XYZ file of C-alpha atoms in Angstrom:
338
model
C 31.678 -174.785 56.075
C 32.042 -173.424 52.718
C 35.467 -174.925 51.444
C 37.454 -173.660 48.284
C 38.687 -176.387 46.485
C 41.174 -175.482 43.790
C 41.594 -177.838 41.178
C 38.203 -179.437 42.251
C 37.353 -181.104 39.075
C 40.643 -182.993 38.830
C 40.977 -186.631 39.807
C 41.678 -185.807 43.799
C 39.853 -182.620 43.988
C 36.680 -184.375 42.624
C 36.593 -186.950 45.075
C 37.411 -184.202 47.668
C 34.124 -182.631 46.679
C 32.369 -185.701 47.267
C 33.921 -186.338 50.602
C 33.521 -182.862 51.886
C 29.800 -182.827 51.045
C 29.160 -186.078 52.943
C 31.204 -184.746 55.960
C 28.773 -181.821 56.016
C 30.790 -179.260 54.348
C 29.881 -177.234 50.917
C 32.699 -177.506 48.334
C 33.176 -174.649 45.982
C 35.356 -175.302 43.045
C 37.987 -173.263 41.121
C 39.516 -174.826 38.012
C 40.703 -174.035 34.669
C 40.068 -177.542 33.219
C 43.654 -177.544 32.039
C 43.897 -181.254 33.277
C 40.082 -182.037 33.932
C 36.712 -181.895 32.220
C 33.855 -179.803 32.761
C 31.648 -182.907 32.680
C 33.048 -183.646 36.008
C 30.626 -180.937 37.757
C 27.560 -182.880 36.657
C 28.879 -186.183 38.061
C 29.981 -184.546 41.406
C 26.397 -182.895 41.627
C 25.049 -186.406 40.918
C 27.000 -188.023 43.762
C 26.335 -185.202 46.191
C 22.600 -184.551 45.295
C 23.105 -180.954 45.065
C 24.353 -178.252 42.867
C 27.839 -177.435 42.771
C 29.329 -173.692 42.487
C 31.934 -173.545 40.043
C 34.414 -170.758 38.846
C 36.367 -171.696 35.783
C 39.604 -169.751 36.582
C 43.363 -170.064 37.227
C 44.950 -169.697 40.797
C 47.407 -167.303 38.808
C 44.427 -164.873 38.003
C 44.377 -162.334 41.214
C 41.110 -160.911 40.093
C 39.562 -163.887 39.460
C 40.328 -165.140 43.167
C 39.492 -161.869 44.541
C 36.093 -162.373 43.086
C 35.687 -165.823 44.564
C 36.528 -164.477 47.938
C 34.428 -161.479 47.583
C 31.239 -163.646 46.451
C 31.243 -166.630 48.792
C 31.805 -166.858 52.646
C 34.904 -169.229 52.553
C 35.866 -170.886 55.736
C 39.037 -172.724 54.436
C 40.881 -173.723 51.260
C 41.827 -177.167 49.879
C 44.518 -176.455 47.186
C 44.973 -179.264 44.737
C 45.514 -177.224 41.543
C 48.923 -178.029 40.135
C 50.802 -179.615 37.397
C 51.792 -183.139 38.661
C 53.855 -185.395 36.232
C 57.473 -186.223 37.113
C 58.642 -186.729 33.538
C 56.856 -183.584 32.017
C 58.219 -181.457 34.726
C 61.929 -182.255 33.797
C 61.004 -181.018 30.084
C 58.950 -178.356 31.323
C 60.402 -176.966 34.381
C 59.452 -173.319 33.823
C 55.665 -174.168 33.486
C 55.930 -176.358 36.808
C 57.333 -173.469 38.942
C 54.830 -171.015 37.315
C 51.969 -172.969 37.967
C 52.735 -174.880 41.282
C 54.827 -171.921 43.218
C 53.648 -168.702 41.864
C 50.040 -170.229 41.561
C 50.016 -170.902 45.424
C 51.806 -167.604 46.363
C 48.899 -165.884 44.532
C 46.253 -168.112 46.403
C 48.153 -167.318 49.544
C 47.822 -163.535 49.068
C 44.002 -163.669 48.230
C 43.317 -165.739 51.273
C 45.316 -163.293 53.456
C 43.490 -160.217 51.737
C 40.100 -162.072 52.399
C 41.129 -162.913 56.051
C 40.671 -166.873 55.381
C 43.445 -168.467 57.668
C 42.919 -172.039 57.045
C 44.916 -174.031 54.286
C 45.385 -177.736 53.256
C 47.947 -178.191 50.697
C 48.367 -181.066 48.424
C 52.024 -181.937 48.744
C 53.814 -184.984 47.858
C 56.293 -187.658 49.077
C 58.422 -186.482 46.028
C 59.648 -183.712 48.723
C 61.653 -186.382 50.263
C 63.741 -187.154 47.473
C 65.519 -190.303 46.930
C 65.192 -191.390 50.620
C 68.045 -192.965 52.561
C 65.468 -195.222 54.628
C 62.137 -196.393 54.053
C 59.434 -196.248 55.352
C 59.426 -192.543 55.479
C 58.184 -190.533 58.350
C 57.476 -186.691 58.541
C 60.976 -186.119 60.280
C 62.713 -187.738 57.072
C 64.856 -185.276 55.496
C 63.349 -183.249 52.442
C 64.787 -181.264 49.832
C 66.979 -183.683 48.014
C 64.282 -183.559 45.097
C 65.116 -185.457 42.084
C 62.979 -183.542 39.591
C 61.329 -180.286 39.155
C 57.784 -181.109 40.129
C 59.149 -182.392 43.536
C 61.117 -179.320 43.767
C 57.936 -177.182 43.183
C 56.392 -178.871 45.877
C 59.472 -178.568 48.310
C 59.430 -174.856 47.367
C 55.718 -174.280 48.443
C 56.280 -176.376 51.453
C 58.986 -173.847 52.543
C 57.048 -170.623 51.463
C 54.227 -171.936 53.595
C 56.377 -172.875 56.692
C 57.847 -169.158 56.360
C 54.384 -167.763 56.107
C 52.859 -169.952 59.000
C 55.987 -168.875 61.313
C 55.260 -165.121 60.517
C 51.379 -165.580 60.921
C 50.801 -167.389 64.441
C 46.898 -167.462 63.881
C 46.962 -169.406 60.580
C 46.556 -173.143 60.243
C 48.295 -174.779 57.538
C 48.446 -178.262 56.686
C 50.911 -179.970 54.344
C 49.596 -183.368 53.183
C 52.202 -185.378 51.521
C 50.668 -187.976 49.134
C 52.291 -191.141 48.293
C 50.610 -192.937 44.928
C 46.847 -191.945 44.671
C 44.876 -194.777 42.616
C 41.414 -196.026 42.541
C 38.160 -194.313 41.850
C 35.068 -193.723 43.373
C 33.218 -197.098 44.000
C 30.230 -195.898 41.673
C 32.531 -195.539 38.767
C 31.237 -192.260 38.185
C 34.449 -190.225 38.897
C 38.045 -191.194 38.188
C 41.468 -190.636 36.976
C 41.194 -189.433 33.388
C 44.622 -187.781 32.301
C 44.949 -185.851 29.308
C 47.057 -187.523 26.576
C 49.350 -190.315 27.546
C 49.278 -191.044 31.168
C 52.212 -190.355 33.085
C 51.082 -192.445 36.113
C 50.885 -196.174 36.402
C 47.394 -197.207 36.861
C 45.409 -194.923 34.203
C 48.346 -196.591 31.886
C 47.369 -200.092 32.828
C 43.658 -199.692 32.762
C 43.933 -198.050 29.364
C 45.767 -200.967 28.070
C 43.436 -203.225 29.435
C 40.217 -201.505 27.930
C 42.265 -201.366 24.547
C 43.269 -197.811 24.225
C 46.926 -198.389 24.516
C 48.708 -201.332 22.699
C 51.193 -202.196 25.710
C 52.212 -201.051 29.154
C 55.564 -199.484 29.186
C 57.585 -200.187 32.248
C 60.411 -197.927 32.976
C 63.335 -199.476 34.420
C 63.614 -203.108 35.473
C 67.156 -202.873 36.759
C 66.339 -200.801 40.350
C 67.763 -202.440 43.530
C 64.233 -203.981 44.322
C 63.027 -207.462 44.816
C 62.132 -207.792 41.310
C 63.961 -204.931 39.541
C 61.001 -202.482 38.955
C 60.072 -199.371 41.180
C 58.407 -199.632 44.660
C 55.771 -197.285 45.660
C 52.953 -196.841 48.259
C 49.690 -196.857 46.480
C 46.849 -195.393 48.307
C 42.967 -195.508 47.276
C 41.922 -191.971 46.572
C 38.943 -192.497 48.726
C 41.316 -192.860 51.780
C 43.274 -190.006 50.573
C 40.493 -187.513 50.533
C 39.106 -188.767 53.858
C 42.680 -187.688 55.014
C 41.938 -184.086 53.884
C 38.631 -184.051 55.694
C 40.322 -185.126 58.951
C 42.936 -182.916 58.583
C 40.363 -180.168 58.312
C 38.371 -181.084 61.235
C 41.053 -182.025 63.543
C 43.651 -179.315 62.658
C 41.744 -176.533 60.897
C 41.208 -174.944 64.338
C 44.599 -175.666 65.637
C 47.191 -172.684 64.867
C 50.385 -173.712 63.318
C 51.938 -175.755 60.459
C 50.940 -179.226 60.494
C 52.628 -181.936 58.270
C 51.273 -185.453 57.676
C 52.210 -188.405 55.261
C 49.150 -189.872 53.605
C 50.123 -193.671 52.540
C 49.360 -197.066 53.366
C 52.922 -197.920 54.755
C 53.134 -200.765 52.315
C 55.489 -200.797 49.065
C 54.114 -202.349 45.825
C 56.283 -202.907 42.891
C 54.936 -202.101 39.423
C 54.981 -205.965 38.312
C 53.294 -206.729 41.536
C 50.417 -204.034 40.450
C 50.472 -205.524 36.931
C 49.869 -209.054 38.412
C 47.135 -207.677 40.615
C 45.443 -206.299 37.610
C 45.972 -209.568 35.616
C 44.228 -211.362 38.686
C 41.154 -209.026 38.345
C 41.242 -209.266 34.556
C 41.706 -212.870 34.146
C 44.343 -212.441 31.442
C 47.832 -211.078 31.176
C 48.340 -207.367 30.062
C 50.994 -207.048 27.369
C 54.149 -205.385 28.767
C 57.122 -203.305 27.327
C 60.235 -202.998 29.172
C 61.690 -199.239 28.590
C 64.669 -197.450 29.957
C 64.379 -195.694 33.355
C 62.783 -192.254 33.216
C 64.526 -189.208 34.440
C 63.791 -188.235 38.095
C 62.249 -191.604 39.084
C 63.856 -193.503 42.217
C 63.828 -197.061 43.385
C 61.498 -197.057 46.205
C 59.363 -194.709 48.318
C 56.654 -195.673 50.788
C 55.262 -193.868 54.147
C 55.128 -194.348 57.754
C 51.697 -193.179 58.066
C 51.663 -193.699 61.921
C 51.406 -189.804 62.776
C 48.199 -189.270 60.641
C 46.635 -192.104 62.572
C 47.747 -190.867 66.044
C 46.852 -187.265 65.530
C 43.886 -187.356 62.922
C 42.515 -190.608 63.648
C 42.923 -191.411 60.193
C 44.297 -194.791 58.436
C 43.995 -196.320 54.988
C 41.234 -198.963 54.844
C 41.296 -200.091 51.202
C 43.267 -202.915 50.066
C 45.298 -203.178 46.787
C 42.522 -205.348 45.640
C 40.119 -202.653 46.115
C 42.166 -200.188 44.383
C 42.550 -202.285 41.201
C 39.002 -203.265 40.902
C 37.706 -199.818 41.402
C 40.250 -198.408 38.821
C 38.903 -201.089 36.476
C 35.382 -200.488 37.279
C 35.941 -196.623 36.506
C 37.840 -197.441 33.138
C 35.010 -200.005 32.039
C 32.238 -197.595 32.801
C 34.090 -194.869 30.792
C 36.259 -196.284 28.137
C 37.330 -193.193 27.102
C 37.111 -191.097 30.283
C 34.693 -188.243 30.705
C 34.658 -188.122 26.742
C 32.735 -191.504 26.789
């Protein structure tokens, strides 16, 4: 099956292109390179052993989307294209709503025009807001979001739910991510954010490689075991395997499908730092900072539904995630500019 992968040169999208190929599908990429790099294309081709069809464009460009669907026989869409930094979203809410919400609605309209009715949407655990109880399952309350990024994902979920209700022949799957880290075991593709990283792991590895002076930990006074935020970190390889499982197990089943993709284990910021220290054999310099706007104390998944219905379960350990992240950074000291 030809699968359109929006944001296919980004961190998660690039790994999805490799996973799709190895599952027997053909990824076709649309990416505007706003938070990715054109050199990713060659690396995906290297890992897949085949040329990759890429359209450099934006999901908000209706004419460009129409061209893709006209030129390619698309069977399904995996939608990763979106702005994703919590802190940045607080400062730039308009940009987040425009790209994440307007862009998705534009994509949905193009799919409807082309009569492509299988969509897998890259959502987020931020739709749960500040959870009253952890671990979080798919029946937990959504909508009490704490930042514009999370609100944009929640708004898109509501739009897709309404659309699925009105179009009973569509299959729409919402995959609520927890915290993707790690990299392809080869070290050829990984996370390479533009500017100062907003996520923990790339900040840790950039400090470890010498690109940053010290790791900033935002808040050590949360009501957690060591005072730092607790999250459910999932290897990006496990995450994209979950997308392939969703496509193959739910792509032909009409309706709205919702799954958490996480490990079910909470790991604090300090625990993650200690795990990296263990791999490095040295201690990283750490600087404690005030809490960031929009952050919460803890958030981790109950992933049982995905295991039961998709046959999917995270298999990589925390040590694997740290080692693969460090392998990527060592192999690419300056990311894709190396």
